[in-house]
Amino acid sequence: MVCMYADDTAILAKHNNPNFIHLALTKHLQTLEVWFRKWKIELNVSKTESIIFSKCRNNSKFRPPKIKNKSIDWSQECKYLGVILDRKLSWKPHFIYIKNKFRDVTRKFFPLISRNSKMSRENQTLIYASYLRPVLTYACPVWGYASNYNLKILATKQNIIIRNICNAKFYMKNRDIYRALDFPTFNSFITKLATNFFKNLDDHDNLAIQNITKYTPDPKIKRPRNILL
């Protein structure tokens, strides 16, 4: 369960019993209200969101948190640091959002990477890797364990661009194009990014990161590091 604020401050509470979650959030929010009054900070309650991550279809049994005696109703999804979190963490709403954002950014570069472009293939590939691919892969260590069906939403967008750059015919297979171009597929690239992320996280010199509880992957549980590493 997470409470979201307009300035991207988050409060996270985790427990199997929803009553304990409600108590923890209530206590923390009361402490925050005292701190806000002390430092004369006004909180915009209308821009505050709460979401509960659960497979339960009915959220009505979970009591929503309150701020200034106003209940913050549960949201089906919310945006945090550029990532859309849905209630079941399927990541599909985020992928659809990124797909539309990628489409808008691609329009600006389309004259350079279209099939009729006079630019060399190497430069076209460099443009995609430098300006367009980061839009698709942003925060991939977080959502990289999503189902292949949902990941395909983003992978397809890359395939279309790569086929345009290579002026590929309809009968050419994507795997052959990537092999000839010596360019990583979408899934292999996000796997590499996630691998480096987790390795660097273990050796990071930031004290806050060092104090995070070490996560040991369990092969029986579907978690990001199991899927990506």
PDB file of C-alpha atoms in Angstrom:
ATOM      1  CA  MET A   1       0.000   0.000   0.000  1.00  0.00           C
ATOM      2  CA  VAL A   2       1.422   3.370  -1.008  1.00  0.00           C
ATOM      3  CA  CYS A   3       0.355   6.982  -0.486  1.00  0.00           C
ATOM      4  CA  MET A   4       1.430   9.342  -3.268  1.00  0.00           C
ATOM      5  CA  TYR A   5       2.045  13.056  -3.097  1.00  0.00           C
ATOM      6  CA  ALA A   6       2.369  15.652  -5.822  1.00  0.00           C
ATOM      7  CA  ASP A   7       6.088  16.084  -5.112  1.00  0.00           C
ATOM      8  CA  ASP A   8       6.693  12.328  -5.506  1.00  0.00           C
ATOM      9  CA  THR A   9       6.986  11.553  -1.801  1.00  0.00           C
ATOM     10  CA  ALA A  10       5.800   8.036  -1.020  1.00  0.00           C
ATOM     11  CA  ILE A  11       4.832   6.127   2.109  1.00  0.00           C
ATOM     12  CA  LEU A  12       4.898   2.355   1.879  1.00  0.00           C
ATOM     13  CA  ALA A  13       3.306  -0.084   4.314  1.00  0.00           C
ATOM     14  CA  LYS A  14       3.390  -3.851   3.886  1.00  0.00           C
ATOM     15  CA  HIS A  15       1.571  -6.558   5.839  1.00  0.00           C
ATOM     16  CA  ASN A  16      -0.680  -9.551   5.259  1.00  0.00           C
ATOM     17  CA  ASN A  17      -3.307  -8.040   7.539  1.00  0.00           C
ATOM     18  CA  PRO A  18      -4.922  -4.892   6.056  1.00  0.00           C
ATOM     19  CA  ASN A  19      -5.754  -3.591   9.535  1.00  0.00           C
ATOM     20  CA  PHE A  20      -2.062  -3.369  10.408  1.00  0.00           C
ATOM     21  CA  ILE A  21      -1.430  -1.521   7.153  1.00  0.00           C
ATOM     22  CA  HIS A  22      -4.143   0.992   7.975  1.00  0.00           C
ATOM     23  CA  LEU A  23      -2.729   1.557  11.462  1.00  0.00           C
ATOM     24  CA  ALA A  24       0.800   2.036  10.144  1.00  0.00           C
ATOM     25  CA  LEU A  25      -0.281   4.537   7.504  1.00  0.00           C
ATOM     26  CA  THR A  26      -2.478   6.433   9.939  1.00  0.00           C
ATOM     27  CA  LYS A  27       0.323   6.770  12.467  1.00  0.00           C
ATOM     28  CA  HIS A  28       2.814   7.914   9.865  1.00  0.00           C
ATOM     29  CA  LEU A  29       0.421  10.406   8.291  1.00  0.00           C
ATOM     30  CA  GLN A  30      -0.363  11.914  11.690  1.00  0.00           C
ATOM     31  CA  THR A  31       3.345  12.378  12.294  1.00  0.00           C
ATOM     32  CA  LEU A  32       3.686  14.039   8.903  1.00  0.00           C
ATOM     33  CA  GLU A  33       0.830  16.422   9.608  1.00  0.00           C
ATOM     34  CA  VAL A  34       2.601  17.567  12.774  1.00  0.00           C
ATOM     35  CA  TRP A  35       5.823  18.076  10.832  1.00  0.00           C
ATOM     36  CA  PHE A  36       4.002  20.030   8.106  1.00  0.00           C
ATOM     37  CA  ARG A  37       2.429  22.369  10.652  1.00  0.00           C
ATOM     38  CA  LYS A  38       5.768  22.921  12.337  1.00  0.00           C
ATOM     39  CA  TRP A  39       7.466  23.903   9.099  1.00  0.00           C
ATOM     40  CA  LYS A  40       4.421  25.728   7.719  1.00  0.00           C
ATOM     41  CA  ILE A  41       4.021  23.441   4.708  1.00  0.00           C
ATOM     42  CA  GLU A  42       0.566  23.196   3.167  1.00  0.00           C
ATOM     43  CA  LEU A  43      -0.379  19.786   1.759  1.00  0.00           C
ATOM     44  CA  ASN A  44      -2.756  19.626  -1.189  1.00  0.00           C
ATOM     45  CA  VAL A  45      -4.969  16.703  -0.244  1.00  0.00           C
ATOM     46  CA  SER A  46      -6.714  16.723  -3.626  1.00  0.00           C
ATOM     47  CA  LYS A  47      -3.416  15.775  -5.295  1.00  0.00           C
ATOM     48  CA  THR A  48      -2.723  12.940  -2.884  1.00  0.00           C
ATOM     49  CA  GLU A  49      -3.358   9.390  -4.075  1.00  0.00           C
ATOM     50  CA  SER A  50      -3.420   6.030  -2.374  1.00  0.00           C
ATOM     51  CA  ILE A  51      -3.187   2.638  -3.975  1.00  0.00           C
ATOM     52  CA  ILE A  52      -3.168  -0.872  -2.596  1.00  0.00           C
ATOM     53  CA  PHE A  53      -1.236  -3.554  -4.421  1.00  0.00           C
ATOM     54  CA  SER A  54      -3.256  -6.709  -4.165  1.00  0.00           C
ATOM     55  CA  LYS A  55      -4.764  -9.451  -6.300  1.00  0.00           C
ATOM     56  CA  CYS A  56      -8.019  -8.982  -4.428  1.00  0.00           C
ATOM     57  CA  ARG A  57     -10.747  -7.813  -6.800  1.00  0.00           C
ATOM     58  CA  ASN A  58     -12.628  -5.844  -4.153  1.00  0.00           C
ATOM     59  CA  ASN A  59     -10.823  -3.040  -2.342  1.00  0.00           C
ATOM     60  CA  SER A  60     -13.862  -1.957  -0.360  1.00  0.00           C
ATOM     61  CA  LYS A  61     -12.829  -4.094   2.603  1.00  0.00           C
ATOM     62  CA  PHE A  62      -9.619  -2.067   2.944  1.00  0.00           C
ATOM     63  CA  ARG A  63     -10.100   1.157   4.864  1.00  0.00           C
ATOM     64  CA  PRO A  64      -8.567   4.108   3.003  1.00  0.00           C
ATOM     65  CA  PRO A  65      -6.110   6.397   4.829  1.00  0.00           C
ATOM     66  CA  LYS A  66      -7.098   9.869   5.955  1.00  0.00           C
ATOM     67  CA  ILE A  67      -5.334  13.209   5.782  1.00  0.00           C
ATOM     68  CA  LYS A  68      -6.827  16.205   7.587  1.00  0.00           C
ATOM     69  CA  ASN A  69      -9.851  14.026   8.308  1.00  0.00           C
ATOM     70  CA  LYS A  70     -10.410  13.496   4.582  1.00  0.00           C
ATOM     71  CA  SER A  71     -10.398   9.955   3.206  1.00  0.00           C
ATOM     72  CA  ILE A  72      -8.055   9.294   0.286  1.00  0.00           C
ATOM     73  CA  ASP A  73      -9.976   6.843  -1.873  1.00  0.00           C
ATOM     74  CA  TRP A  74      -8.122   3.968  -3.481  1.00  0.00           C
ATOM     75  CA  SER A  75      -6.873   4.522  -7.028  1.00  0.00           C
ATOM     76  CA  GLN A  76      -6.633   1.843  -9.682  1.00  0.00           C
ATOM     77  CA  GLU A  77      -3.317   3.263 -10.846  1.00  0.00           C
ATOM     78  CA  CYS A  78      -0.984   6.146 -10.102  1.00  0.00           C
ATOM     79  CA  LYS A  79       2.159   7.683 -11.542  1.00  0.00           C
ATOM     80  CA  TYR A  80       5.360   7.751  -9.521  1.00  0.00           C
ATOM     81  CA  LEU A  81       8.679   9.041 -10.864  1.00  0.00           C
ATOM     82  CA  GLY A  82       7.489   8.593 -14.428  1.00  0.00           C
ATOM     83  CA  VAL A  83       6.285   5.024 -13.889  1.00  0.00           C
ATOM     84  CA  ILE A  84       2.593   4.124 -13.828  1.00  0.00           C
ATOM     85  CA  LEU A  85       1.836   1.631 -11.069  1.00  0.00           C
ATOM     86  CA  ASP A  86      -1.370  -0.342 -11.470  1.00  0.00           C
ATOM     87  CA  ARG A  87      -3.102  -2.153  -8.635  1.00  0.00           C
ATOM     88  CA  LYS A  88      -2.011  -5.644  -9.729  1.00  0.00           C
ATOM     89  CA  LEU A  89       1.431  -4.550 -10.981  1.00  0.00           C
ATOM     90  CA  SER A  90       0.787  -5.997 -14.413  1.00  0.00           C
ATOM     91  CA  TRP A  91       2.510  -2.877 -15.868  1.00  0.00           C
ATOM     92  CA  LYS A  92       0.193  -2.851 -18.874  1.00  0.00           C
ATOM     93  CA  PRO A  93      -1.050   0.723 -18.205  1.00  0.00           C
ATOM     94  CA  HIS A  94       2.581   1.854 -18.029  1.00  0.00           C
ATOM     95  CA  PHE A  95       3.449   0.103 -21.295  1.00  0.00           C
ATOM     96  CA  ILE A  96       0.499   1.695 -23.071  1.00  0.00           C
ATOM     97  CA  TYR A  97       1.543   5.100 -21.719  1.00  0.00           C
ATOM     98  CA  ILE A  98       5.135   4.559 -22.908  1.00  0.00           C
ATOM     99  CA  LYS A  99       3.938   3.304 -26.287  1.00  0.00           C
ATOM    100  CA  ASN A 100       2.018   6.544 -26.860  1.00  0.00           C
ATOM    101  CA  LYS A 101       4.910   8.653 -25.588  1.00  0.00           C
ATOM    102  CA  PHE A 102       7.316   6.781 -27.853  1.00  0.00           C
ATOM    103  CA  ARG A 103       5.031   7.401 -30.824  1.00  0.00           C
ATOM    104  CA  ASP A 104       5.065  11.149 -30.185  1.00  0.00           C
ATOM    105  CA  VAL A 105       8.856  11.279 -29.818  1.00  0.00           C
ATOM    106  CA  THR A 106       9.380   9.115 -32.902  1.00  0.00           C
ATOM    107  CA  ARG A 107       7.445  11.582 -35.048  1.00  0.00           C
ATOM    108  CA  LYS A 108      10.147  14.181 -34.430  1.00  0.00           C
ATOM    109  CA  PHE A 109      12.890  11.865 -35.690  1.00  0.00           C
ATOM    110  CA  PHE A 110      10.910  10.058 -38.383  1.00  0.00           C
ATOM    111  CA  PRO A 111      12.457  11.949 -41.350  1.00  0.00           C
ATOM    112  CA  LEU A 112      15.855  10.701 -40.194  1.00  0.00           C
ATOM    113  CA  ILE A 113      14.961   7.049 -39.562  1.00  0.00           C
ATOM    114  CA  SER A 114      12.316   6.414 -42.211  1.00  0.00           C
ATOM    115  CA  ARG A 115      12.783   3.921 -45.018  1.00  0.00           C
ATOM    116  CA  ASN A 116      13.440   6.774 -47.460  1.00  0.00           C
ATOM    117  CA  SER A 117      16.035   8.495 -45.297  1.00  0.00           C
ATOM    118  CA  LYS A 118      19.374   9.256 -46.945  1.00  0.00           C
ATOM    119  CA  MET A 119      21.206   8.916 -43.643  1.00  0.00           C
ATOM    120  CA  SER A 120      23.516   5.945 -43.201  1.00  0.00           C
ATOM    121  CA  ARG A 121      22.211   2.902 -41.363  1.00  0.00           C
ATOM    122  CA  GLU A 122      24.853   3.309 -38.651  1.00  0.00           C
ATOM    123  CA  ASN A 123      23.727   6.866 -37.903  1.00  0.00           C
ATOM    124  CA  GLN A 124      20.069   5.871 -37.943  1.00  0.00           C
ATOM    125  CA  THR A 125      20.785   3.119 -35.442  1.00  0.00           C
ATOM    126  CA  LEU A 126      22.748   5.566 -33.297  1.00  0.00           C
ATOM    127  CA  ILE A 127      19.795   7.991 -33.262  1.00  0.00           C
ATOM    128  CA  TYR A 128      17.448   5.241 -32.164  1.00  0.00           C
ATOM    129  CA  ALA A 129      19.806   3.957 -29.456  1.00  0.00           C
ATOM    130  CA  SER A 130      20.528   7.465 -28.127  1.00  0.00           C
ATOM    131  CA  TYR A 131      17.138   9.183 -28.232  1.00  0.00           C
ATOM    132  CA  LEU A 132      14.331   6.678 -28.772  1.00  0.00           C
ATOM    133  CA  ARG A 133      15.292   3.465 -27.008  1.00  0.00           C
ATOM    134  CA  PRO A 134      15.709   5.200 -23.597  1.00  0.00           C
ATOM    135  CA  VAL A 135      12.025   6.147 -23.795  1.00  0.00           C
ATOM    136  CA  LEU A 136      11.077   2.470 -24.081  1.00  0.00           C
ATOM    137  CA  THR A 137      13.504   1.101 -21.501  1.00  0.00           C
ATOM    138  CA  TYR A 138      13.164   3.708 -18.734  1.00  0.00           C
ATOM    139  CA  ALA A 139      12.988   1.968 -15.304  1.00  0.00           C
ATOM    140  CA  CYS A 140      13.143  -1.486 -16.914  1.00  0.00           C
ATOM    141  CA  PRO A 141      14.772  -3.120 -13.832  1.00  0.00           C
ATOM    142  CA  VAL A 142      11.457  -2.407 -12.084  1.00  0.00           C
ATOM    143  CA  TRP A 143       9.001  -3.688 -14.677  1.00  0.00           C
ATOM    144  CA  GLY A 144      11.228  -6.117 -16.580  1.00  0.00           C
ATOM    145  CA  TYR A 145       9.596  -9.185 -15.014  1.00  0.00           C
ATOM    146  CA  ALA A 146       6.235  -8.407 -16.645  1.00  0.00           C
ATOM    147  CA  SER A 147       4.609 -11.081 -18.793  1.00  0.00           C
ATOM    148  CA  ASN A 148       5.918 -11.568 -22.320  1.00  0.00           C
ATOM    149  CA  TYR A 149       2.469 -10.644 -23.610  1.00  0.00           C
ATOM    150  CA  ASN A 150       2.727  -7.169 -22.053  1.00  0.00           C
ATOM    151  CA  LEU A 151       6.428  -6.726 -22.839  1.00  0.00           C
ATOM    152  CA  LYS A 152       5.577  -7.333 -26.468  1.00  0.00           C
ATOM    153  CA  ILE A 153       3.774  -3.968 -26.478  1.00  0.00           C
ATOM    154  CA  LEU A 154       7.147  -2.213 -26.268  1.00  0.00           C
ATOM    155  CA  ALA A 155       9.222  -4.787 -28.127  1.00  0.00           C
ATOM    156  CA  THR A 156       6.978  -4.404 -31.161  1.00  0.00           C
ATOM    157  CA  LYS A 157       7.652  -0.655 -31.281  1.00  0.00           C
ATOM    158  CA  GLN A 158      11.402  -1.306 -31.454  1.00  0.00           C
ATOM    159  CA  ASN A 159      10.952  -3.983 -34.108  1.00  0.00           C
ATOM    160  CA  ILE A 160       9.079  -1.535 -36.327  1.00  0.00           C
ATOM    161  CA  ILE A 161      11.829   1.079 -36.071  1.00  0.00           C
ATOM    162  CA  ILE A 162      14.608  -1.431 -36.733  1.00  0.00           C
ATOM    163  CA  ARG A 163      12.772  -2.788 -39.773  1.00  0.00           C
ATOM    164  CA  ASN A 164      12.384   0.760 -41.089  1.00  0.00           C
ATOM    165  CA  ILE A 165      16.076   1.469 -40.614  1.00  0.00           C
ATOM    166  CA  CYS A 166      17.021  -1.705 -42.488  1.00  0.00           C
ATOM    167  CA  ASN A 167      14.270  -1.246 -45.084  1.00  0.00           C
ATOM    168  CA  ALA A 168      13.333  -4.851 -44.358  1.00  0.00           C
ATOM    169  CA  LYS A 169      10.853  -6.722 -46.541  1.00  0.00           C
ATOM    170  CA  PHE A 170       7.791  -8.409 -45.050  1.00  0.00           C
ATOM    171  CA  TYR A 171       9.277 -11.904 -45.392  1.00  0.00           C
ATOM    172  CA  MET A 172      12.425 -11.073 -43.387  1.00  0.00           C
ATOM    173  CA  LYS A 173      12.434 -12.375 -39.808  1.00  0.00           C
ATOM    174  CA  ASN A 174      13.232 -10.076 -36.922  1.00  0.00           C
ATOM    175  CA  ARG A 175      15.856 -12.374 -35.423  1.00  0.00           C
ATOM    176  CA  ASP A 176      17.767 -12.417 -38.730  1.00  0.00           C
ATOM    177  CA  ILE A 177      17.616  -8.627 -38.963  1.00  0.00           C
ATOM    178  CA  TYR A 178      18.988  -8.162 -35.443  1.00  0.00           C
ATOM    179  CA  ARG A 179      21.739 -10.687 -36.105  1.00  0.00           C
ATOM    180  CA  ALA A 180      22.805  -8.998 -39.343  1.00  0.00           C
ATOM    181  CA  LEU A 181      22.642  -5.564 -37.763  1.00  0.00           C
ATOM    182  CA  ASP A 182      24.487  -6.785 -34.641  1.00  0.00           C
ATOM    183  CA  PHE A 183      21.910  -4.974 -32.516  1.00  0.00           C
ATOM    184  CA  PRO A 184      20.392  -6.318 -29.262  1.00  0.00           C
ATOM    185  CA  THR A 185      16.727  -7.258 -29.156  1.00  0.00           C
ATOM    186  CA  PHE A 186      14.472  -5.411 -26.750  1.00  0.00           C
ATOM    187  CA  ASN A 187      14.311  -8.257 -24.216  1.00  0.00           C
ATOM    188  CA  SER A 188      18.049  -8.918 -24.246  1.00  0.00           C
ATOM    189  CA  PHE A 189      18.813  -5.224 -23.776  1.00  0.00           C
ATOM    190  CA  ILE A 190      16.544  -4.723 -20.747  1.00  0.00           C
ATOM    191  CA  THR A 191      17.978  -7.928 -19.267  1.00  0.00           C
ATOM    192  CA  LYS A 192      21.485  -6.470 -19.570  1.00  0.00           C
ATOM    193  CA  LEU A 193      20.404  -3.182 -17.994  1.00  0.00           C
ATOM    194  CA  ALA A 194      18.718  -4.954 -15.092  1.00  0.00           C
ATOM    195  CA  THR A 195      21.723  -7.210 -14.523  1.00  0.00           C
ATOM    196  CA  ASN A 196      24.074  -4.237 -14.282  1.00  0.00           C
ATOM    197  CA  PHE A 197      21.603  -2.383 -12.065  1.00  0.00           C
ATOM    198  CA  PHE A 198      21.372  -5.143  -9.477  1.00  0.00           C
ATOM    199  CA  LYS A 199      25.130  -5.726  -9.498  1.00  0.00           C
ATOM    200  CA  ASN A 200      25.839  -2.035  -8.924  1.00  0.00           C
ATOM    201  CA  LEU A 201      23.146  -1.884  -6.248  1.00  0.00           C
ATOM    202  CA  ASP A 202      24.929  -4.517  -4.147  1.00  0.00           C
ATOM    203  CA  ASP A 203      28.189  -2.542  -4.227  1.00  0.00           C
ATOM    204  CA  HIS A 204      26.732   0.977  -3.950  1.00  0.00           C
ATOM    205  CA  ASP A 205      28.418   3.339  -1.454  1.00  0.00           C
ATOM    206  CA  ASN A 206      25.200   5.179  -0.546  1.00  0.00           C
ATOM    207  CA  LEU A 207      24.323   4.451   3.096  1.00  0.00           C
ATOM    208  CA  ALA A 208      20.566   4.489   2.460  1.00  0.00           C
ATOM    209  CA  ILE A 209      20.968   1.867  -0.255  1.00  0.00           C
ATOM    210  CA  GLN A 210      23.297  -0.219   1.905  1.00  0.00           C
ATOM    211  CA  ASN A 211      20.650  -0.334   4.641  1.00  0.00           C
ATOM    212  CA  ILE A 212      18.072  -1.860   2.311  1.00  0.00           C
ATOM    213  CA  THR A 213      17.373  -5.453   3.278  1.00  0.00           C
ATOM    214  CA  LYS A 214      19.253  -7.851   1.021  1.00  0.00           C
ATOM    215  CA  TYR A 215      16.980  -9.663  -1.385  1.00  0.00           C
ATOM    216  CA  THR A 216      17.725 -13.346  -2.018  1.00  0.00           C
ATOM    217  CA  PRO A 217      15.865 -14.660  -5.086  1.00  0.00           C
ATOM    218  CA  ASP A 218      13.629 -17.665  -4.531  1.00  0.00           C
ATOM    219  CA  PRO A 219      13.325 -19.859  -7.670  1.00  0.00           C
ATOM    220  CA  LYS A 220       9.750 -20.746  -6.689  1.00  0.00           C
ATOM    221  CA  ILE A 221       8.569 -17.119  -6.592  1.00  0.00           C
ATOM    222  CA  LYS A 222       8.193 -14.917  -9.641  1.00  0.00           C
ATOM    223  CA  ARG A 223      10.189 -11.821  -8.768  1.00  0.00           C
ATOM    224  CA  PRO A 224      12.166  -9.358 -10.923  1.00  0.00           C
ATOM    225  CA  ARG A 225      15.587 -10.753 -10.175  1.00  0.00           C
ATOM    226  CA  ASN A 226      14.486 -14.312 -10.840  1.00  0.00           C
ATOM    227  CA  ILE A 227      13.178 -13.405 -14.266  1.00  0.00           C
ATOM    228  CA  LEU A 228      15.958 -11.007 -15.282  1.00  0.00           C
ATOM    229  CA  LEU A 229      18.967 -12.750 -13.767  1.00  0.00           C
TER     230      LEU A 229
END
